[in-house]
Tab-separated table of C-alpha atoms (C1' of nucleotides) in Angstrom:
chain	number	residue	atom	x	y	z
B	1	UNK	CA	-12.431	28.988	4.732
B	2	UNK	CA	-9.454	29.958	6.125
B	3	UNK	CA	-6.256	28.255	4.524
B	4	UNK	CA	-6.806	24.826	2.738
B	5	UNK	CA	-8.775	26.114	-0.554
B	6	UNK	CA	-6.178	25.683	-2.693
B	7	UNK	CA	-7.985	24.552	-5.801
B	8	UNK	CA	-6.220	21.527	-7.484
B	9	UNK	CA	-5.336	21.616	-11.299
B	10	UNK	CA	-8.253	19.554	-12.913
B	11	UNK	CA	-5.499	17.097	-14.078
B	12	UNK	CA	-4.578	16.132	-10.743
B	13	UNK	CA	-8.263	15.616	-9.719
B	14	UNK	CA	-8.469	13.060	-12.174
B	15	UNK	CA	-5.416	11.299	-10.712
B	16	UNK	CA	-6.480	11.398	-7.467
B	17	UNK	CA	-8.876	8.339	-7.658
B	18	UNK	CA	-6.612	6.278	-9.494
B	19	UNK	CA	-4.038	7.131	-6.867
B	20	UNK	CA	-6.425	6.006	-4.319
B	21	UNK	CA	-7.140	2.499	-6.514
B	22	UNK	CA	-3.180	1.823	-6.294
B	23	UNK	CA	-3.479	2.747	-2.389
B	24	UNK	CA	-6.332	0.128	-2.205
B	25	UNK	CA	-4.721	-2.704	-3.739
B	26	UNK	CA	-1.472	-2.022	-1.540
B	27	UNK	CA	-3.436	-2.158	1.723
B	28	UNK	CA	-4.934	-5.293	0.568
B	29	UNK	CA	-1.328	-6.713	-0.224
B	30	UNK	CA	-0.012	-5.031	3.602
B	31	UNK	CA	2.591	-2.814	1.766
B	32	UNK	CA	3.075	-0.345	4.523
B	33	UNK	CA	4.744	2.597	2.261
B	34	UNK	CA	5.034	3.354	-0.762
B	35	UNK	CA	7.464	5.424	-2.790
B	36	UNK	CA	6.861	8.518	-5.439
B	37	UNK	CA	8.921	6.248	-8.355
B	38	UNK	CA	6.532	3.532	-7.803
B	39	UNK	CA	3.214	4.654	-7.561
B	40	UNK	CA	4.429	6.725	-10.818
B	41	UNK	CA	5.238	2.891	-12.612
B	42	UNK	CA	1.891	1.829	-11.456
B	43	UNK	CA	-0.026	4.597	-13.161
B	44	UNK	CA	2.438	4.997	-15.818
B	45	UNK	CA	3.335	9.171	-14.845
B	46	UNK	CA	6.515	10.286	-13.786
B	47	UNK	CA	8.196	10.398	-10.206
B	48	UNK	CA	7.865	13.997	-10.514
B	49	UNK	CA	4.295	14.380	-11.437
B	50	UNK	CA	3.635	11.969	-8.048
B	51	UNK	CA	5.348	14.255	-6.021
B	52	UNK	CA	4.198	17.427	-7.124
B	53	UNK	CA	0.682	15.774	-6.823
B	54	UNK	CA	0.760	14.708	-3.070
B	55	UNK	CA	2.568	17.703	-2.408
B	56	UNK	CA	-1.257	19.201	-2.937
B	57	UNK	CA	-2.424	16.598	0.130
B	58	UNK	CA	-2.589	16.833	3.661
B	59	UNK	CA	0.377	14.251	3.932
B	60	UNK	CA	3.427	14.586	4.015
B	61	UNK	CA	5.874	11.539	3.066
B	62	UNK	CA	9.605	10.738	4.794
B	63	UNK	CA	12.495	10.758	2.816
B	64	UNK	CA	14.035	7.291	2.082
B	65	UNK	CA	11.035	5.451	3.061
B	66	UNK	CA	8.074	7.371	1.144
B	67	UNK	CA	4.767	7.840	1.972
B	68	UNK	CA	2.477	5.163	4.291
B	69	UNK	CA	-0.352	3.829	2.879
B	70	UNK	CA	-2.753	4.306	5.358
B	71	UNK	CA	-1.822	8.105	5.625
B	72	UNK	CA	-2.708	8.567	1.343
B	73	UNK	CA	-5.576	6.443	1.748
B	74	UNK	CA	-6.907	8.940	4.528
B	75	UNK	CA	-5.250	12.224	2.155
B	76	UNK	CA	-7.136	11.068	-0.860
B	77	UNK	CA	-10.151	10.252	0.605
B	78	UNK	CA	-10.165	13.597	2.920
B	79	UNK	CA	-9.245	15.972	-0.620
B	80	UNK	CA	-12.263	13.610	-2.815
B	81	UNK	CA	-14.135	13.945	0.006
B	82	UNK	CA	-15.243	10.556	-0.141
B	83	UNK	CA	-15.068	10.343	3.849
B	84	UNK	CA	-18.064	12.110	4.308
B	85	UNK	CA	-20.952	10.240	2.915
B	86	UNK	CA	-22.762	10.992	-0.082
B	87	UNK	CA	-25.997	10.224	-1.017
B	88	UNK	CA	-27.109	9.090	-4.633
B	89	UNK	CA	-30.348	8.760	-6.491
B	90	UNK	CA	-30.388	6.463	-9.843
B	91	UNK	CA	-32.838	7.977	-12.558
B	92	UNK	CA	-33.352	4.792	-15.421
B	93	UNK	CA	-34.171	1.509	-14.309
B	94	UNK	CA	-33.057	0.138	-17.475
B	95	UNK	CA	-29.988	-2.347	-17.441
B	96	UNK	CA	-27.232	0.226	-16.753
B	97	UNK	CA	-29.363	1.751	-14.125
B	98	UNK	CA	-29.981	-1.353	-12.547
B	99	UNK	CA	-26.587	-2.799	-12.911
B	100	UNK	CA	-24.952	0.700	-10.951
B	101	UNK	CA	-27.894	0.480	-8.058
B	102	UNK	CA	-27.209	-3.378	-7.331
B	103	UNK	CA	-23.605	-2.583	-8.097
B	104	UNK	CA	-21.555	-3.074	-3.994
B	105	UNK	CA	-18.567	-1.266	-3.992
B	106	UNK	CA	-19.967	2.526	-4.427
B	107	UNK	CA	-21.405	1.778	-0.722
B	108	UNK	CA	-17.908	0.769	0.631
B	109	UNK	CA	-16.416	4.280	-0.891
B	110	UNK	CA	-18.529	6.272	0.811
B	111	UNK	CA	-21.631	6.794	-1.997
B	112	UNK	CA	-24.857	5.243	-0.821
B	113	UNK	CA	-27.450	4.997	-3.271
B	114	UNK	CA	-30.558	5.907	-1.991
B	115	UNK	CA	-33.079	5.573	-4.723
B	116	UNK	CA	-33.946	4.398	-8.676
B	117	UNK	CA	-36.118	5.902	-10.700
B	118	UNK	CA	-38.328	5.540	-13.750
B	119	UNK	CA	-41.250	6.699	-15.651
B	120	UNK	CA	-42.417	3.433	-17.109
B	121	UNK	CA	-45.181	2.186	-15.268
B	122	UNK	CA	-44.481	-1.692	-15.900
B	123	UNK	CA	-40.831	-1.037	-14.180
B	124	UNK	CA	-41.743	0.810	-11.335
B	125	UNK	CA	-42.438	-1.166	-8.060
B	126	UNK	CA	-39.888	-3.823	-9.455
B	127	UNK	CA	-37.095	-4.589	-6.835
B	128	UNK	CA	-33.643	-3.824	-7.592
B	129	UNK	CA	-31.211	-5.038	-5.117
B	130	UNK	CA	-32.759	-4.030	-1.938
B	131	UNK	CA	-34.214	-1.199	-3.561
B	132	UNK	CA	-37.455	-0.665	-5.615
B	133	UNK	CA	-38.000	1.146	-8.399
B	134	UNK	CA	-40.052	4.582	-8.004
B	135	UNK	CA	-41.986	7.061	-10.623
B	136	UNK	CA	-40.068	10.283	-11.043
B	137	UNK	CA	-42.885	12.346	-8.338
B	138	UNK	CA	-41.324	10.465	-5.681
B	139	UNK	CA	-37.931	12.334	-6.771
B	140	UNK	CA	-37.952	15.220	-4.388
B	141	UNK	CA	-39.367	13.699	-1.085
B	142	UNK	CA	-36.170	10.850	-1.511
B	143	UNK	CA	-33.702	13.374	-2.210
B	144	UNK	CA	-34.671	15.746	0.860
B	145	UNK	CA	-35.145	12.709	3.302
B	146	UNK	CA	-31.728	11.423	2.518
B	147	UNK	CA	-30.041	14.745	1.649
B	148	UNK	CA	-29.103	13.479	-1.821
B	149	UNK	CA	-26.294	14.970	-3.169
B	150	UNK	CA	-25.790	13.110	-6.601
B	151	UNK	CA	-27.578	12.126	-9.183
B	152	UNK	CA	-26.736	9.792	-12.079
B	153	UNK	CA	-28.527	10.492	-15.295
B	154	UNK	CA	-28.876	6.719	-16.733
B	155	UNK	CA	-31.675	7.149	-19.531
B	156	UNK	CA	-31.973	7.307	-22.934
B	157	UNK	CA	-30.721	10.773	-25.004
B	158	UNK	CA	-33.811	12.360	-25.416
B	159	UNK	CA	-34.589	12.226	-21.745
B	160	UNK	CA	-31.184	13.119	-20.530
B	161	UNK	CA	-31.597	16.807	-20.227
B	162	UNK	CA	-35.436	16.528	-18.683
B	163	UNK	CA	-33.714	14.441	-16.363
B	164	UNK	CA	-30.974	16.566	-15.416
B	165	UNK	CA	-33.574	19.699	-14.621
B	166	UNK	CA	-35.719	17.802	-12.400
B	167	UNK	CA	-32.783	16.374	-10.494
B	168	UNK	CA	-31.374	20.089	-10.418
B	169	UNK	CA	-34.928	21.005	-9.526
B	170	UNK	CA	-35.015	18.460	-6.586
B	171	UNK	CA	-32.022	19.917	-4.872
B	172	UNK	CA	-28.994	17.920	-5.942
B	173	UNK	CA	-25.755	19.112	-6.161
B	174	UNK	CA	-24.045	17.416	-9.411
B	175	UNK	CA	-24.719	14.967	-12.366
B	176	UNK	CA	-23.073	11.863	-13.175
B	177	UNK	CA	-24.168	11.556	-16.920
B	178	UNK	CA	-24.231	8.238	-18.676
B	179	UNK	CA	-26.399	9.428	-21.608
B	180	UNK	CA	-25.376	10.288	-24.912
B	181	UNK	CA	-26.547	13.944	-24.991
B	182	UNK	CA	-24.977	16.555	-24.129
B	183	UNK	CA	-26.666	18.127	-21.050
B	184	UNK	CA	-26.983	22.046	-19.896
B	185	UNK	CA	-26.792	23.030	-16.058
B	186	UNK	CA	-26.756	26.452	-14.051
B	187	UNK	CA	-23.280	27.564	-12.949
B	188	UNK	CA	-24.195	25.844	-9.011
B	189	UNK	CA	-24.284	22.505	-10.460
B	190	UNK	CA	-21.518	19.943	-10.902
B	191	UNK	CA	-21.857	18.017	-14.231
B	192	UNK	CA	-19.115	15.118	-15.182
B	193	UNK	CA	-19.779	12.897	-18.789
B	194	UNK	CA	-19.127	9.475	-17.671
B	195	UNK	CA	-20.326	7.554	-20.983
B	196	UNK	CA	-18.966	4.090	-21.721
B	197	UNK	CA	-19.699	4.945	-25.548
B	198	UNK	CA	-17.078	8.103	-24.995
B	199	UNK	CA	-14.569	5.858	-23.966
B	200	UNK	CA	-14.907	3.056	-26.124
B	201	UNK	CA	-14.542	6.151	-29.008
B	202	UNK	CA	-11.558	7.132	-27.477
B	203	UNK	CA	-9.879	3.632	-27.031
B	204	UNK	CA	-10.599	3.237	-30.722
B	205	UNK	CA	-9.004	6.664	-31.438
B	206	UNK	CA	-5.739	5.324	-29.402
B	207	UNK	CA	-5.615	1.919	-30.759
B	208	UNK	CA	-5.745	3.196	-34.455
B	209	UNK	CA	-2.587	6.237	-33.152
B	210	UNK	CA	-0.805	3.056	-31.740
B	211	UNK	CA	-0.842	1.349	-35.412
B	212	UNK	CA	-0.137	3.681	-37.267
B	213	UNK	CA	2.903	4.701	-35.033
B	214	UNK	CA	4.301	1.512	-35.627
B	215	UNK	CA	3.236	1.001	-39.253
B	216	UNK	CA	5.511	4.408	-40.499
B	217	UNK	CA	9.429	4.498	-39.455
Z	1	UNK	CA	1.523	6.643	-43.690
Z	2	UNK	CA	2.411	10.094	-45.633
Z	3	UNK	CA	0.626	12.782	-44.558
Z	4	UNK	CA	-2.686	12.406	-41.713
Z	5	UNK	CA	-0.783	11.188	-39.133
Z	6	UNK	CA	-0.695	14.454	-37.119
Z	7	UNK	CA	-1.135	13.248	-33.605
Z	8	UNK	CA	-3.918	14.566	-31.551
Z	9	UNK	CA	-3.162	16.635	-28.189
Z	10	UNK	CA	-4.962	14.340	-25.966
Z	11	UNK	CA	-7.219	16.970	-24.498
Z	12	UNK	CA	-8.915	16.972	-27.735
Z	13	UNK	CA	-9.027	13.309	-28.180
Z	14	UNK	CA	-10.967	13.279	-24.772
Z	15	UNK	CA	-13.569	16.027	-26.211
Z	16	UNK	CA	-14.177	14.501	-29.893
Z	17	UNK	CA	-16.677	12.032	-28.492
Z	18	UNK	CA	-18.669	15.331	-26.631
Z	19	UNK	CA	-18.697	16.649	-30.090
Z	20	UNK	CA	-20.031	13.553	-31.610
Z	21	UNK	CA	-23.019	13.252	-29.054
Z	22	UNK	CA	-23.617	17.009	-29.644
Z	23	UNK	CA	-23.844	16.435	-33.463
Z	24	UNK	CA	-26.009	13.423	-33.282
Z	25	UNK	CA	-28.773	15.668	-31.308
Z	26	UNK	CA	-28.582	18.032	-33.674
Z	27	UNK	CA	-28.874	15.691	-36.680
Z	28	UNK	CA	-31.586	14.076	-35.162
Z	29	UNK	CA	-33.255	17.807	-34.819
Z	30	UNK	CA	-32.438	18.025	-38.699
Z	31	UNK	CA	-30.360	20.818	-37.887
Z	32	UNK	CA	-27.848	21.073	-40.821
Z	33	UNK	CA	-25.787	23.867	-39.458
Z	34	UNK	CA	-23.280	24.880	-36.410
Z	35	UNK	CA	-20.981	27.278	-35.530
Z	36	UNK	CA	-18.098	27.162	-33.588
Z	37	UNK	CA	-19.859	29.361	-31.243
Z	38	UNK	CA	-22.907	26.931	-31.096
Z	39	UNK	CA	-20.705	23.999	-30.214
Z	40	UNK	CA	-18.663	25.792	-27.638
Z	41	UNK	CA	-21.704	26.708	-25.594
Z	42	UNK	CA	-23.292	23.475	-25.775
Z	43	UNK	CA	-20.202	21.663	-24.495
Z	44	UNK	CA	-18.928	24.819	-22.062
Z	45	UNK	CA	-16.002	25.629	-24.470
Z	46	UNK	CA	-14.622	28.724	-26.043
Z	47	UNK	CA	-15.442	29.098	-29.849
Z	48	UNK	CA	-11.545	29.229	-30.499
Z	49	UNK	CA	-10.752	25.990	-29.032
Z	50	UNK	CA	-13.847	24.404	-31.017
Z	51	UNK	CA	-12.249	25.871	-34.008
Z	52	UNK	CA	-8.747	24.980	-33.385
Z	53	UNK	CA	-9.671	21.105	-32.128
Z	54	UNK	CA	-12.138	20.678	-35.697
Z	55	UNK	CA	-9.085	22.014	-37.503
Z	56	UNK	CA	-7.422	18.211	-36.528
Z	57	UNK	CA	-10.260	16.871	-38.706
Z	58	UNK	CA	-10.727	15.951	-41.994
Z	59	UNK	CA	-13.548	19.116	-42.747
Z	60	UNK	CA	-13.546	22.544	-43.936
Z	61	UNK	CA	-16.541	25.067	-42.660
Z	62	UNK	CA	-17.698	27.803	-44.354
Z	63	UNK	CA	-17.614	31.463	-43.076
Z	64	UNK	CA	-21.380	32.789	-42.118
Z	65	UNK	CA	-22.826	29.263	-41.768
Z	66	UNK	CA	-20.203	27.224	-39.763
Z	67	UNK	CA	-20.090	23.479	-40.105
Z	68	UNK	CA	-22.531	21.070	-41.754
Z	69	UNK	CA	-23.580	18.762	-39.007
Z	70	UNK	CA	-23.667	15.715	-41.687
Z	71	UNK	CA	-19.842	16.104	-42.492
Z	72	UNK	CA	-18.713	16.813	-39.131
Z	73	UNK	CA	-20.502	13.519	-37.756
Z	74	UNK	CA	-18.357	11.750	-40.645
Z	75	UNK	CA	-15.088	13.925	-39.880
Z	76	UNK	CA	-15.365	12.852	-36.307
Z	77	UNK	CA	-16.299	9.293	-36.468
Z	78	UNK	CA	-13.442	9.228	-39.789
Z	79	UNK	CA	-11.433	10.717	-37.016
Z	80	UNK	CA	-12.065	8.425	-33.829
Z	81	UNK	CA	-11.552	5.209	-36.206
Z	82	UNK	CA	-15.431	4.458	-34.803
Z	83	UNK	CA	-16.453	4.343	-38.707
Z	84	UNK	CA	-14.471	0.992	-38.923
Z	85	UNK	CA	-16.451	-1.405	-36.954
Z	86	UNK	CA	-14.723	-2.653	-33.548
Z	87	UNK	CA	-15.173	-5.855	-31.856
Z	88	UNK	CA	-15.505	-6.224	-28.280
Z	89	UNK	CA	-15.382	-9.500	-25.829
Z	90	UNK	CA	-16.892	-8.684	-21.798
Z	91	UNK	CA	-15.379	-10.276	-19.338
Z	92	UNK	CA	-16.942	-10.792	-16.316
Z	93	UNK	CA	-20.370	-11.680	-16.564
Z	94	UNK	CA	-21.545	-9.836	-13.211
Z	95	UNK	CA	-24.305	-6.621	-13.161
Z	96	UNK	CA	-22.183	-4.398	-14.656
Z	97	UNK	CA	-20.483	-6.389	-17.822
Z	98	UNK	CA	-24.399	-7.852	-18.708
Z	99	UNK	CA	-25.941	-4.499	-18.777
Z	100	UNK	CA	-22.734	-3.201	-21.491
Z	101	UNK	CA	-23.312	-6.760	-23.039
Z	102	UNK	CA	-26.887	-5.921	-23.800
Z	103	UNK	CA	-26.561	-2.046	-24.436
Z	104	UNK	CA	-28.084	-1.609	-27.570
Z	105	UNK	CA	-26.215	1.508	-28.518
Z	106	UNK	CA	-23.004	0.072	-28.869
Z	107	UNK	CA	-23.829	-1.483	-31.904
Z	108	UNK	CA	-24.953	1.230	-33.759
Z	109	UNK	CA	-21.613	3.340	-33.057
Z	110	UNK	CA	-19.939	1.006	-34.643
Z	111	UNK	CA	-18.575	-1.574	-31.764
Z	112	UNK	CA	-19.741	-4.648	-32.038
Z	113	UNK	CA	-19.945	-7.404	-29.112
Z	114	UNK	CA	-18.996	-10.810	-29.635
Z	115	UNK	CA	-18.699	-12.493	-26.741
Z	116	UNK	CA	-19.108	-12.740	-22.834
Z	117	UNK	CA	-17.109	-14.509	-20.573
Z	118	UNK	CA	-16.934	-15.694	-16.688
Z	119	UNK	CA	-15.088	-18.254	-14.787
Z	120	UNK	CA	-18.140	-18.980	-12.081
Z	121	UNK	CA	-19.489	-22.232	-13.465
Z	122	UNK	CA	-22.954	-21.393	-12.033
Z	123	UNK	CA	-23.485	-18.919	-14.995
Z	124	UNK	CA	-22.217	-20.285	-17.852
Z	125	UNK	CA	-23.766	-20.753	-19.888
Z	126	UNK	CA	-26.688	-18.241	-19.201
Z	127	UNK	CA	-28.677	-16.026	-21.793
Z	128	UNK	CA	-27.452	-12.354	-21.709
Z	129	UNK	CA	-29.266	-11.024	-24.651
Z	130	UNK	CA	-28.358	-12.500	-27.181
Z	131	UNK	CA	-25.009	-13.884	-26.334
Z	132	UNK	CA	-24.124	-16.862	-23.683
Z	133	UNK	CA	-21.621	-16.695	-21.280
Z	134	UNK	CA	-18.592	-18.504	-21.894
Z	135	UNK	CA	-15.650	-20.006	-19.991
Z	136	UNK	CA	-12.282	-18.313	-20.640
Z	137	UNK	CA	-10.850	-21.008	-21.788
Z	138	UNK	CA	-13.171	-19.931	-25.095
Z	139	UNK	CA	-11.563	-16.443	-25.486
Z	140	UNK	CA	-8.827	-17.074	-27.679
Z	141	UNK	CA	-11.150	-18.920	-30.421
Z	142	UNK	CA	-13.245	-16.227	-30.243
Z	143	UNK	CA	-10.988	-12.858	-30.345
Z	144	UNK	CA	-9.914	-15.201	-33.739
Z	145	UNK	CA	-12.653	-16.070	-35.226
Z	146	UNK	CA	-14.442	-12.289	-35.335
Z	147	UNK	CA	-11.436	-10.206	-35.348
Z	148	UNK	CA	-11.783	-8.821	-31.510
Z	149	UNK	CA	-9.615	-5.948	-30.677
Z	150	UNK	CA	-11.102	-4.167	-27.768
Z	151	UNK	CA	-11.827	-6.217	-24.519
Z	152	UNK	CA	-13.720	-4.991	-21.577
Z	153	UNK	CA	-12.746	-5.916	-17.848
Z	154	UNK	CA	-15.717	-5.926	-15.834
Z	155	UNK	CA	-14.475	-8.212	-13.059
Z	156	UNK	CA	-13.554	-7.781	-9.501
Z	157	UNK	CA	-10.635	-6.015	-8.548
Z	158	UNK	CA	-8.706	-8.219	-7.828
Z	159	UNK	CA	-9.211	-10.693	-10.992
Z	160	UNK	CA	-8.573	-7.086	-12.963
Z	161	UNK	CA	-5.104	-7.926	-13.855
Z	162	UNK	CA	-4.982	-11.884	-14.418
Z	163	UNK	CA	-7.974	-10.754	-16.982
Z	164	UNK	CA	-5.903	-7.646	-18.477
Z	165	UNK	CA	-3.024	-10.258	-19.252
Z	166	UNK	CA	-5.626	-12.835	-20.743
Z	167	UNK	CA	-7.117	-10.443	-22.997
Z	168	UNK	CA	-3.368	-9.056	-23.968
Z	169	UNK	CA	-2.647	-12.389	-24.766
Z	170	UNK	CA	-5.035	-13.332	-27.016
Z	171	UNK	CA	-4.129	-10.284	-29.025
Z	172	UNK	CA	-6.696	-7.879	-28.349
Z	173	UNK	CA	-5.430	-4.139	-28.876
Z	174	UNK	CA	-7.531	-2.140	-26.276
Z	175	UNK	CA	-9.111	-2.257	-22.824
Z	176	UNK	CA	-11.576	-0.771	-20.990
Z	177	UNK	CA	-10.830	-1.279	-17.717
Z	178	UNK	CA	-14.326	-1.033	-15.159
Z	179	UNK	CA	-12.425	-2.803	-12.432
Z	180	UNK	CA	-11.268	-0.905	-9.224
Z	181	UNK	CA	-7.569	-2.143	-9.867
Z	182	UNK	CA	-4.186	-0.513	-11.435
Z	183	UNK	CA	-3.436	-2.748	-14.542
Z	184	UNK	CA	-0.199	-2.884	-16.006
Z	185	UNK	CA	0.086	-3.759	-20.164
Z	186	UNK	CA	2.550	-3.829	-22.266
Z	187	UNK	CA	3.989	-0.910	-24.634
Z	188	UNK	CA	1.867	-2.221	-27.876
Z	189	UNK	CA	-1.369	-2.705	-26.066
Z	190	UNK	CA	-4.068	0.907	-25.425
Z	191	UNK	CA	-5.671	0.858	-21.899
Z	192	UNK	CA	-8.583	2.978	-20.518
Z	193	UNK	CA	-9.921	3.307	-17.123
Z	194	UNK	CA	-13.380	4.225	-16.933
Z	195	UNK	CA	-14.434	3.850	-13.518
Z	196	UNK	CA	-17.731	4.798	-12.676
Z	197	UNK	CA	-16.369	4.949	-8.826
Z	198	UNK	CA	-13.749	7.263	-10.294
Z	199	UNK	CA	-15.999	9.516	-11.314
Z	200	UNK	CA	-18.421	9.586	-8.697
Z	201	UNK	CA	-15.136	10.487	-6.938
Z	202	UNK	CA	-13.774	13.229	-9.388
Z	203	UNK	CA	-17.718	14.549	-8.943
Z	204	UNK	CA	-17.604	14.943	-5.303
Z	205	UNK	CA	-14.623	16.753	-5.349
Z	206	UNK	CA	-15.721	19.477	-7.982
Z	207	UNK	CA	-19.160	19.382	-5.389
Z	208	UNK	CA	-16.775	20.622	-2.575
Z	209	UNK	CA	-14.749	22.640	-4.059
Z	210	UNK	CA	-17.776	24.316	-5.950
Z	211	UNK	CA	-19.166	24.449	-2.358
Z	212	UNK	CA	-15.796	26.338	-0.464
Z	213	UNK	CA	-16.057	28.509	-3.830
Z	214	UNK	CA	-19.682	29.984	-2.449
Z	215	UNK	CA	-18.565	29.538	0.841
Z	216	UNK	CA	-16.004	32.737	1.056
Z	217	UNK	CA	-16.555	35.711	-0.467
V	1	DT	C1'	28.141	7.897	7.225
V	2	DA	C1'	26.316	7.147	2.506
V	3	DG	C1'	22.454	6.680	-0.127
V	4	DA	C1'	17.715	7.205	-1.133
V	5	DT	C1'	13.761	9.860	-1.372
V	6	DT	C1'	11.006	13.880	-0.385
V	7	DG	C1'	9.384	18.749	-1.255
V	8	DT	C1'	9.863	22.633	-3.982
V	9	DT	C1'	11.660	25.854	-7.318
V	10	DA	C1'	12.671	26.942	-11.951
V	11	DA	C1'	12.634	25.501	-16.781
V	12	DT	C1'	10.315	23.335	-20.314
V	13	DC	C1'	6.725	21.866	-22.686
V	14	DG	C1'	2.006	21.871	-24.270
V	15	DA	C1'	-2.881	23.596	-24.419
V	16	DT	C1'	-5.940	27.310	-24.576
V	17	DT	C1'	-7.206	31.739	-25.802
V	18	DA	C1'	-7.060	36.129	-28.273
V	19	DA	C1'	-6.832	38.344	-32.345
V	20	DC	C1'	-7.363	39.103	-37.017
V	21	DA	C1'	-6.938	38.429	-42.051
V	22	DA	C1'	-9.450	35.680	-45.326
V	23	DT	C1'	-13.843	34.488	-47.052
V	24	DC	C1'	-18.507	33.546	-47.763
T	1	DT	C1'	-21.947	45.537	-49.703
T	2	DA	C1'	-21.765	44.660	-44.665
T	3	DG	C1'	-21.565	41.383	-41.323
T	4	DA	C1'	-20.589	36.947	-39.570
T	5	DT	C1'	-17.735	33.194	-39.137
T	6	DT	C1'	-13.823	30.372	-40.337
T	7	DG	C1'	-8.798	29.056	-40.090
T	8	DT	C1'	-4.502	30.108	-38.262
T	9	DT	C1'	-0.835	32.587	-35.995
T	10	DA	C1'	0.995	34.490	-31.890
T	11	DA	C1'	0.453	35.312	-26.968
T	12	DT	C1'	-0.895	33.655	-22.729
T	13	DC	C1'	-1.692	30.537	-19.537
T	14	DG	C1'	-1.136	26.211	-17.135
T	15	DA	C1'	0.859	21.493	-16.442
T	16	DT	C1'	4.720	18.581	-16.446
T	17	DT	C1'	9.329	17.682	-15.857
T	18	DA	C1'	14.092	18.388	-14.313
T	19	DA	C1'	17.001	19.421	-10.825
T	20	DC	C1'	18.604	19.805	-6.373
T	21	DA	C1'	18.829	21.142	-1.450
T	22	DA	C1'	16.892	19.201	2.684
T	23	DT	C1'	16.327	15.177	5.356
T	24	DC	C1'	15.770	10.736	7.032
DNA sequence: TAGATTGTTAATCGATTAACAATC
DNA sequence: TAGATTGTTAATCGATTAACAATC
């Protein structure tokens, strides 16, 4: 409350886990430290942009050596606040649904998903993982026994923002959307757009600005 | 090559696909009609930056009525190169890369997916919808044979970047990278993260910080 | 010590917003 | 016509980069 609430730009939030990818993949290599210049070749930024991004982190890095690994990994993790553990429910048992609930690394980041949902009656009962699929009146009592946090909207469009209201009506605290619709929440609620389509569009958008780049002088 | 190739900030790049899954709600509500206004509150935007980023596109609106949903859905696709049809290869035949291999929505935006691929022996082989999985040492025939120029890397982490260089090679244009893993490319190729874990991550930040935001006065 | 690298300030660059004339 | 909405310019705001003193 007191110091610390420095809000971070919303570009370096979206650095922060790719940051924290880089970290993981030097830990597994045992690279002890790590300098600004080449965490900024990894993710393609500049030495600059590193350094003025840590700067936001509890860390702080020694000159001629750079920062530790271990020490970012804790930073990031501490500012995502993917330390403390949050709790997920999974609303659409369909293949993308089932695909994120069997899916093992969310668990080892600190996200333990703690329920999927459906409203077909031939899907629900099915086992998923170690989980088993449940109708949509089951929604509240899972996310107040596990103090759900997050939920991940993985249905069809025209569900998407039904979806989204009972999850805000249950209690939870932001939206991961996978749908294609665009979804309305009140001001409490976190919402972020996480669609595969969206990025596929955009890929396509960069690919065809890459050609033509090289196509004209 | 003469005129048209005014480069897109990225920011708006990032937002034409939100504005594309706006506009195919409201053409499937047979709305015909939007304003700038409209769009900005579906998608939590000011009218002036809806009206600047459609001013990139390829469509005029008209004062009183705003933009007809019809040409905008053209303008946008015309604009994200999503029009032309795209052909994807999966690798990694795990959870994740079957559910995108048999997401039927892909399809109808334009990318199509042509193959699936794994090294694990075990599976393939194997049905995933309509495709079978296939070894890598398959790829290359088939990025040839149908044109591919947008691969998706749905493998483990640390496979991410032997796979990225596979793909590169066998002259795809684009990836989507799912993997937990920095990849490196080279200057002519377009990469993507799209993380899911990213964006649980991003998502529990803006939770916090929404949180500390209530917290003091 | 000399050289490398951080942390931070100031300068630049780019994106968003405000404002308003043009127009339907 | 009057009112609403676009398209665009200029102003503001914010992010990135350059630069450099501090420091290991």
């Amino acid at each position: 409350m007191t110091e610390e609430s420095k809000k971070l730009p919303h570009p370096v939030i979206r650095r922060l886990p790719k940051y924290l990818a880089r970290v993981h993949e030097l830990l597994h290599a045992e690279v002890e430290w790590v300098s600004s210049q080449e965490l900024a070749e990894a993710l393609n930024l500049t030495s600059s942009t590193v350094r003025q991004d840590l700067s936001y982190l509890d860390l702080t890095g020694i000159s001629k050596r750079g920062y530790e690994t271990s020490s970012l990994d804790a930073a990031l993790n501490k500012e995502l606040d993917s330390s403390s553990h949050h709790h997920i429910v999974i609303v659409g048992a369909g293949y993308l649904g089932c695909a994120l609930a069997v899916h093992g690394s969310f668990a080892g980041h600190g996200f333990q998903t703690c329920g999927i949902f459906d409203i077909d009656p031939s899907i629900i009962g099915s086992r998923v993982g170690i989980l088993k699929v449940q109708p949509m009146k089951n929604l509240q009592q899972i996310v107040d026994k596990f103090g759900v946090d997050i939920g991940i909207i993985a249905v069809p469009a025209a569900a998407a923002q039904e979806v989204a209201d009972q999850l805000v009506a249950a209690g939870v605290k932001g939206l991961l959307n996978l749908a294609y619709a665009s979804i309305q929440i009140p001001a409490g609620v976190s919402m972020l757009d996480a669609r595969i389509l969206a990025s596929l569009q955009e890929l396509a958008y960069m690919i065809k600005s890459k050609n033509e780049e090289t196509a004209d002088g």
